[in-house]
Amino acid sequence: MFKQAFKRYKIKTESPDLQDVIDLDQYEAINFDSGCHNPAIVPEIQISPSLRVPVGLQSPNDWRCYTLANHPGLLVIRNPFTPTGQRYWIARSLRDYPQAPNYVNLDAKHFSVNAVSNWWGELHQSGHKTVDQRLKTAMRWTTLGYHHNWDTKVYDEAKHTTFPSDLSSLCQYFSLVLGYQHFIPQAAIVNYYPIGTTLSGHTDHSELNLAAPLFSLSFGQTAIFLIGGMTLEEQPTALYLRSGDVLVMSEKSRLCYHAVPRVMKTHKKSWNGNSKEMHEDPFNTSMDSELYDQVKDEDFWMPFEGYINDSRININVRQVLPSDVSQIHI
Ligand SMILES: O=C(O)CCC(=O)C(=O)O
């Protein structure tokens, strides 16, 4: 069932049949203000006034949240980011996160040592007017924190680098607002999807802590996301994930099959718009304040726009260890 659905949406035609894909914008959302929520997912939403909204996010009172009746534990927040917030995370994912010592899929057999250690820098060497298309589309993932080993599917204490503090604070904020008190971001996979690329059906089960939620942030072009059941025999649901969406997989949906069979051009570039800043003095945070200012400048932003115009980025954040454990024991 899952594989058939994947093939149906992956099909290389300009106009596939998309009538079954759920467009959350067509439905009324659960608004935190209304006090109306799905008890299976969000046991107690408490937006504590002492919890300062991070720079680049809208107030949680304005977030639109959705759950799916047949996928308990799955939650989508449609619009938590401001346009500048989206630009910031796009720029971090392109310029900074793929740099050594983080791991990337590019290898020194096919690319220069510089490209492997600083892909974005290599792609935009000063003086080069056009980017190397092969190098641009070859980047498919980088890992942060605990680096997932794709072959053995285990995390290894020896393959561990510092998790970016800005991404950690962001995900901790999401988790606190949603009522998960003890989420510790420890590993992330940043997935890069030039239009035409896909991610086939899989479950995320390598983490030692499978009770913790998984946070999945989407930026750029629109994805069709498939969420199924615990086996490939169950019929999946297809929904659109758009730029700025945050998908949370928790409880029953944490170990369900999921995939991205299609990335398609968006009509609405929500990263280009006016940001209403919530903070007059934003920079008492772990974010890179210089970058946050720079992405508002259209000249600085231009190369990032060049990438995101035909690609999607997904930042997938997990807790690896049980909360009372500080490292992987061998
Ligand atoms: O791109 C996405 O939305 C999903 C990524 C994913 O499933 C993964 O990294 O395991």
Coordinates of N, CA and C in Angstrom, one line a residue, residues 98 100 104-123 125 132 134-135 138-139:
P98 N 26.4 22.6 6.8 CA 27.2 21.6 6.1 C 28.7 21.7 6.2
A100 N 32.5 21.3 7.9 CA 33.2 20.4 8.8 C 33.2 21.1 10.2
V104 N 28.7 15.3 5.7 CA 27.8 15.5 4.6 C 27.9 14.3 3.6
N105 N 26.9 14.2 2.7 CA 26.9 13.1 1.8 C 28.0 13.2 0.7
L106 N 28.6 14.4 0.5 CA 29.6 14.5 -0.5 C 30.9 13.8 -0.1
D107 N 31.5 13.2 -1.0 CA 32.8 12.5 -0.7 C 33.9 13.0 -1.5
A108 N 35.1 12.8 -1.0 CA 36.3 13.4 -1.6 C 36.7 12.6 -2.9
K109 N 36.0 11.5 -3.1 CA 36.3 10.7 -4.4 C 35.7 11.5 -5.6
H110 N 34.6 12.2 -5.3 CA 33.9 12.8 -6.4 C 33.9 14.3 -6.4
F111 N 34.3 14.9 -5.2 CA 34.4 16.4 -5.1 C 35.6 16.8 -4.4
S112 N 36.0 18.1 -4.6 CA 37.2 18.6 -4.0 C 37.1 18.5 -2.4
V113 N 38.3 18.6 -1.8 CA 38.3 18.6 -0.3 C 37.6 19.8 0.2
N114 N 37.7 20.9 -0.5 CA 37.0 22.2 -0.1 C 35.5 22.0 -0.1
A115 N 35.0 21.4 -1.2 CA 33.6 21.2 -1.3 C 33.0 20.3 -0.2
V116 N 33.8 19.3 0.2 CA 33.4 18.4 1.2 C 33.3 19.1 2.6
S117 N 34.3 20.0 2.8 CA 34.3 20.7 4.1 C 33.6 22.0 4.2
N118 N 33.3 22.6 3.0 CA 32.6 23.9 3.0 C 31.9 24.0 1.7
W119 N 30.8 23.2 1.6 CA 30.1 23.1 0.3 C 29.6 24.5 -0.2
W120 N 28.9 25.3 0.6 CA 28.3 26.5 0.2 C 29.4 27.5 -0.2
G121 N 30.5 27.5 0.6 CA 31.6 28.4 0.3 C 32.2 28.1 -1.1
E122 N 32.4 26.8 -1.3 CA 32.9 26.3 -2.6 C 32.0 26.7 -3.8
L123 N 30.7 26.5 -3.5 CA 29.7 26.8 -4.6 C 29.6 28.3 -4.9
Q125 N 32.3 30.6 -4.6 CA 33.6 31.3 -4.5 C 33.5 32.6 -5.2
D132 N 28.2 25.8 -9.9 CA 28.4 24.5 -10.5 C 27.1 23.7 -10.2
R134 N 26.2 20.7 -10.8 CA 26.5 19.3 -10.3 C 26.7 19.4 -8.8
L135 N 27.5 20.3 -8.4 CA 27.8 20.5 -7.0 C 26.6 20.9 -6.2
A138 N 24.2 18.0 -5.8 CA 24.8 16.8 -5.2 C 24.6 16.8 -3.7
M139 N 24.4 17.9 -3.1 CA 24.3 18.0 -1.6 C 22.9 17.5 -1.2

